[in-house]
């Protein structure tokens, strides 16, 4: 047989993700080739270290020569790249193209920008190869024991890569693999990008819940951990709530709570920002994730905040709260704002699907996120069910189940936001979500005045309530302006 002794899949990039994915593949019975470039004097021995360490005695072949690596893999070759996103992927592709055979498949499992993936799919296909851009979520642990994997690109590659990718994916509680075909071009990476954006939002919301408990109720770390642990038994059950309880209880070597020693300056690697930029390009509101991204930026301006805090002393009235009631309201704010965030995120996915002709299956995406990934949570079942309903909701918050949830949560949510504002305690994501909800559920908004202003100074025109939609009018507001209209278009 031509493929005798050849390996089932090749993996490039032996940093934290690649190393663990290779071990995961091997543990599922796949014969794996691995390759890591060797930068003289910098990363010498990465492959050897892996082979002599965690891969010792396993069905893994290591290579430091890229041609020997490619030749070791059975045709059609499946080569997964787990390298830093950006130019490293293009550089690798340039090296690989001359070594591949027609029909070979490249899989980019890194956090690539979906527009790069659009381009790479076209480039690979123009050369007779197939290209899969796949989001992989779950970090180191997921890579080793089961990740959420979101593949898109050349659909012909799916039957070939499906057995391997589904075998290394996490399994949802009902046993389905958290890996399904997403759609064409860069759709897999787009979905992963929105996943990461939602992750930013979830983290900010949990941080605000923590902050209100700490600042308004004066709860200890252990008491707050108990609240999060209790929430993790109910509708908020999720990986991020679970680890928050663990983080709050964690003590460092000195015996003190580590959380109290960590500087309040959050970093970011870009996928939250990309989500917001792309939502703006698509003309879709993604305010909660934008707030989360901007709050990380503001948090990192620690010196400025310190200076400003000296000049504007916050006015706390230090009221006495009913603890049980306030904790219930924090729960309402957290759960309702989370629903808003997911509704916004899925609406962006739907708009991208329509704009790019991707035919995304939102229920399938929700199901894929139920295991392995950072935002895995129990309520993704309810989201999948809402999108699967025969009477598809126009917006997630209008699905019958979520509509009832929002009605129940609203009193506690608005009371919590109002109380926090009165106490000058920032809850930007809770309040952004609440404002979105109020705007969404307002048949009338003051945008009539915005249109009037645009027409007054720039002849940008407006539609009238007393005329059919789609007709645009211009008013000579001052009597000395002309009748010439500006072009009517939206960006
Ligand atoms: P890094 O993102 O730190 O990338 C390091 C790897 O890229 C090393 O193997 C490095 O090789 C290789 N590499 C670079 Br840098 N430039 C290269 C080039 N020009 N040619 C070939 N290889 C090159 O590793 P990671 O954290 O394992 O992440 C891998 C991908 O997965 C990234 O896109 C990341 O965004 C994504 N991701 C990461 C996580 C996570 O939790 N870390 C989660 C989900 C997705 P070298 O050893 O020779 O320098």
Short mmCIF file of N, CA and C and ligand atoms in Angstrom, two decimals, residues 12-19 35-39 42-43 46 81-89 91-92 95 108-112 136-140 192 196 269, ligand 1:
data_model
loop_
_atom_site.label_atom_id
_atom_site.label_comp_id
_atom_site.label_asym_id
_atom_site.label_seq_id
_atom_site.Cartn_x
_atom_site.Cartn_y
_atom_site.Cartn_z
N UNK A 12 2.18 21.29 12.71
CA UNK A 12 3.30 22.24 12.73
C UNK A 12 3.11 23.24 13.87
N UNK A 13 4.14 23.42 14.66
CA UNK A 13 4.09 24.41 15.74
C UNK A 13 3.93 23.73 17.08
N UNK A 14 5.06 23.53 17.76
CA UNK A 14 5.01 22.80 19.03
C UNK A 14 5.06 23.74 20.23
N UNK A 15 4.28 24.82 20.18
CA UNK A 15 4.10 25.63 21.40
C UNK A 15 2.97 24.97 22.20
N UNK A 16 2.39 25.69 23.13
CA UNK A 16 1.46 25.05 24.07
C UNK A 16 0.28 24.37 23.36
N UNK A 17 -0.30 25.01 22.35
CA UNK A 17 -1.48 24.43 21.69
C UNK A 17 -1.10 23.22 20.83
N UNK A 18 -0.05 23.40 20.01
CA UNK A 18 0.34 22.34 19.09
C UNK A 18 0.76 21.07 19.81
N UNK A 19 1.57 21.23 20.83
CA UNK A 19 2.06 20.08 21.58
C UNK A 19 0.89 19.27 22.17
N UNK A 35 6.30 18.91 13.46
CA UNK A 35 7.42 19.73 12.97
C UNK A 35 7.38 21.08 13.68
N UNK A 36 8.54 21.56 14.05
CA UNK A 36 8.66 22.93 14.56
C UNK A 36 9.90 23.52 13.91
N UNK A 37 9.77 24.73 13.37
CA UNK A 37 10.96 25.32 12.76
C UNK A 37 12.02 25.47 13.85
N UNK A 38 13.26 25.42 13.46
CA UNK A 38 14.32 25.62 14.46
C UNK A 38 14.99 26.93 14.15
N UNK A 39 14.84 27.87 15.05
CA UNK A 39 15.50 29.16 14.88
C UNK A 39 16.86 29.03 15.56
N UNK A 42 17.89 30.11 19.15
CA UNK A 42 16.73 30.60 19.89
C UNK A 42 15.86 29.44 20.36
N UNK A 43 15.40 28.63 19.40
CA UNK A 43 14.46 27.58 19.76
C UNK A 43 15.01 26.21 19.39
N UNK A 46 13.35 22.10 20.00
CA UNK A 46 11.94 22.04 20.39
C UNK A 46 11.38 20.64 20.09
N UNK A 81 -1.65 23.62 11.11
CA UNK A 81 -0.68 24.63 11.55
C UNK A 81 -1.17 25.25 12.86
N UNK A 82 -0.35 25.16 13.89
CA UNK A 82 -0.69 25.79 15.18
C UNK A 82 0.41 26.78 15.52
N UNK A 83 0.52 27.81 14.68
CA UNK A 83 1.58 28.80 14.87
C UNK A 83 0.95 30.16 15.11
N UNK A 84 1.77 31.10 15.44
CA UNK A 84 1.28 32.45 15.74
C UNK A 84 0.51 33.00 14.53
N UNK A 85 -0.63 33.62 14.79
CA UNK A 85 -1.44 34.15 13.70
C UNK A 85 -0.71 35.30 13.02
N UNK A 86 -1.03 35.52 11.74
CA UNK A 86 -0.42 36.62 10.99
C UNK A 86 0.57 36.08 9.98
N UNK A 87 1.70 36.80 9.82
CA UNK A 87 2.64 36.45 8.75
C UNK A 87 3.24 35.04 8.89
N UNK A 88 3.41 34.48 10.12
CA UNK A 88 3.94 33.11 10.19
C UNK A 88 3.11 32.11 9.37
N UNK A 89 1.79 32.29 9.32
CA UNK A 89 0.95 31.35 8.56
C UNK A 89 1.26 31.48 7.06
N UNK A 91 4.04 32.63 5.74
CA UNK A 91 5.40 32.14 5.49
C UNK A 91 5.42 30.62 5.40
N UNK A 92 4.69 29.98 6.30
CA UNK A 92 4.62 28.52 6.29
C UNK A 92 3.98 28.01 5.01
N UNK A 95 6.29 27.97 2.22
CA UNK A 95 7.24 26.86 2.30
C UNK A 95 6.58 25.53 1.93
N UNK A 108 -5.50 25.63 9.33
CA UNK A 108 -4.94 26.67 10.20
C UNK A 108 -5.79 26.69 11.47
N UNK A 109 -5.22 26.19 12.56
CA UNK A 109 -5.95 26.11 13.83
C UNK A 109 -5.69 27.29 14.75
N UNK A 110 -4.92 28.28 14.27
CA UNK A 110 -4.60 29.43 15.11
C UNK A 110 -5.73 30.46 15.08
N UNK A 111 -5.49 31.56 15.78
CA UNK A 111 -6.51 32.62 15.87
C UNK A 111 -6.35 33.60 14.71
N UNK A 112 -6.46 33.13 13.49
CA UNK A 112 -6.25 34.01 12.34
C UNK A 112 -7.44 34.91 12.12
N UNK A 136 -10.00 27.16 17.27
CA UNK A 136 -9.86 26.12 18.30
C UNK A 136 -9.93 26.84 19.65
N UNK A 137 -10.90 26.48 20.47
CA UNK A 137 -10.99 27.14 21.77
C UNK A 137 -10.90 26.11 22.89
N UNK A 138 -10.33 26.55 23.98
CA UNK A 138 -10.23 25.67 25.15
C UNK A 138 -8.87 25.74 25.79
N UNK A 139 -7.96 26.51 25.17
CA UNK A 139 -6.63 26.69 25.75
C UNK A 139 -5.89 25.36 25.83
N UNK A 140 -4.92 25.35 26.71
CA UNK A 140 -4.03 24.19 26.85
C UNK A 140 -4.81 22.93 27.23
N UNK A 192 -15.10 31.86 15.50
CA UNK A 192 -14.18 31.81 16.65
C UNK A 192 -13.94 33.23 17.19
N UNK A 196 -14.68 34.56 20.94
CA UNK A 196 -13.74 35.25 21.83
C UNK A 196 -14.30 36.59 22.31
N UNK A 269 -5.43 40.44 23.46
CA UNK A 269 -4.64 40.03 22.29
C UNK A 269 -5.32 40.33 20.97
P1 LIG B 1 2.10 30.98 19.86
O1 LIG B 1 0.96 31.78 19.37
O2 LIG B 1 2.97 31.52 20.91
O3 LIG B 1 3.01 30.60 18.58
C1 LIG B 1 4.21 29.94 18.76
C2 LIG B 1 4.46 28.92 17.64
O4 LIG B 1 4.49 29.58 16.37
C3 LIG B 1 5.82 28.26 17.83
O5 LIG B 1 5.72 26.90 17.47
C4 LIG B 1 6.67 29.05 16.85
O6 LIG B 1 7.82 28.36 16.42
C5 LIG B 1 5.70 29.20 15.72
N1 LIG B 1 6.13 30.16 14.71
C6 LIG B 1 6.28 31.51 14.80
BR1 LIG B 1 6.08 32.49 16.31
N2 LIG B 1 6.68 32.06 13.65
C7 LIG B 1 6.77 31.04 12.79
C8 LIG B 1 7.14 30.96 11.43
N3 LIG B 1 7.43 32.05 10.74
N4 LIG B 1 7.16 29.74 10.85
C9 LIG B 1 6.85 28.64 11.53
N5 LIG B 1 6.47 28.64 12.83
C10 LIG B 1 6.44 29.83 13.45
O7 LIG B 1 1.62 29.50 20.29
P2 LIG B 1 0.28 28.98 20.94
O8 LIG B 1 -0.08 29.76 22.15
O9 LIG B 1 0.41 27.50 21.04
O10 LIG B 1 -0.84 29.32 19.85
C11 LIG B 1 -0.82 28.79 18.54
C12 LIG B 1 -2.02 29.39 17.80
O11 LIG B 1 -3.23 28.98 18.46
C13 LIG B 1 -2.03 30.91 17.79
O12 LIG B 1 -2.60 31.36 16.61
C14 LIG B 1 -2.93 31.26 18.95
O13 LIG B 1 -3.53 32.53 18.80
C15 LIG B 1 -3.96 30.14 18.88
N6 LIG B 1 -4.61 29.82 20.16
C16 LIG B 1 -3.92 29.86 21.33
C17 LIG B 1 -4.56 29.52 22.51
C18 LIG B 1 -3.83 29.54 23.82
O14 LIG B 1 -4.49 29.37 24.88
N7 LIG B 1 -2.51 29.70 23.86
C19 LIG B 1 -5.90 29.14 22.49
C20 LIG B 1 -6.56 29.06 21.26
C21 LIG B 1 -5.91 29.42 20.10
P3 LIG B 1 9.23 28.58 17.21
O15 LIG B 1 9.17 27.66 18.39
O16 LIG B 1 10.24 28.15 16.22
O17 LIG B 1 9.32 30.02 17.58
#
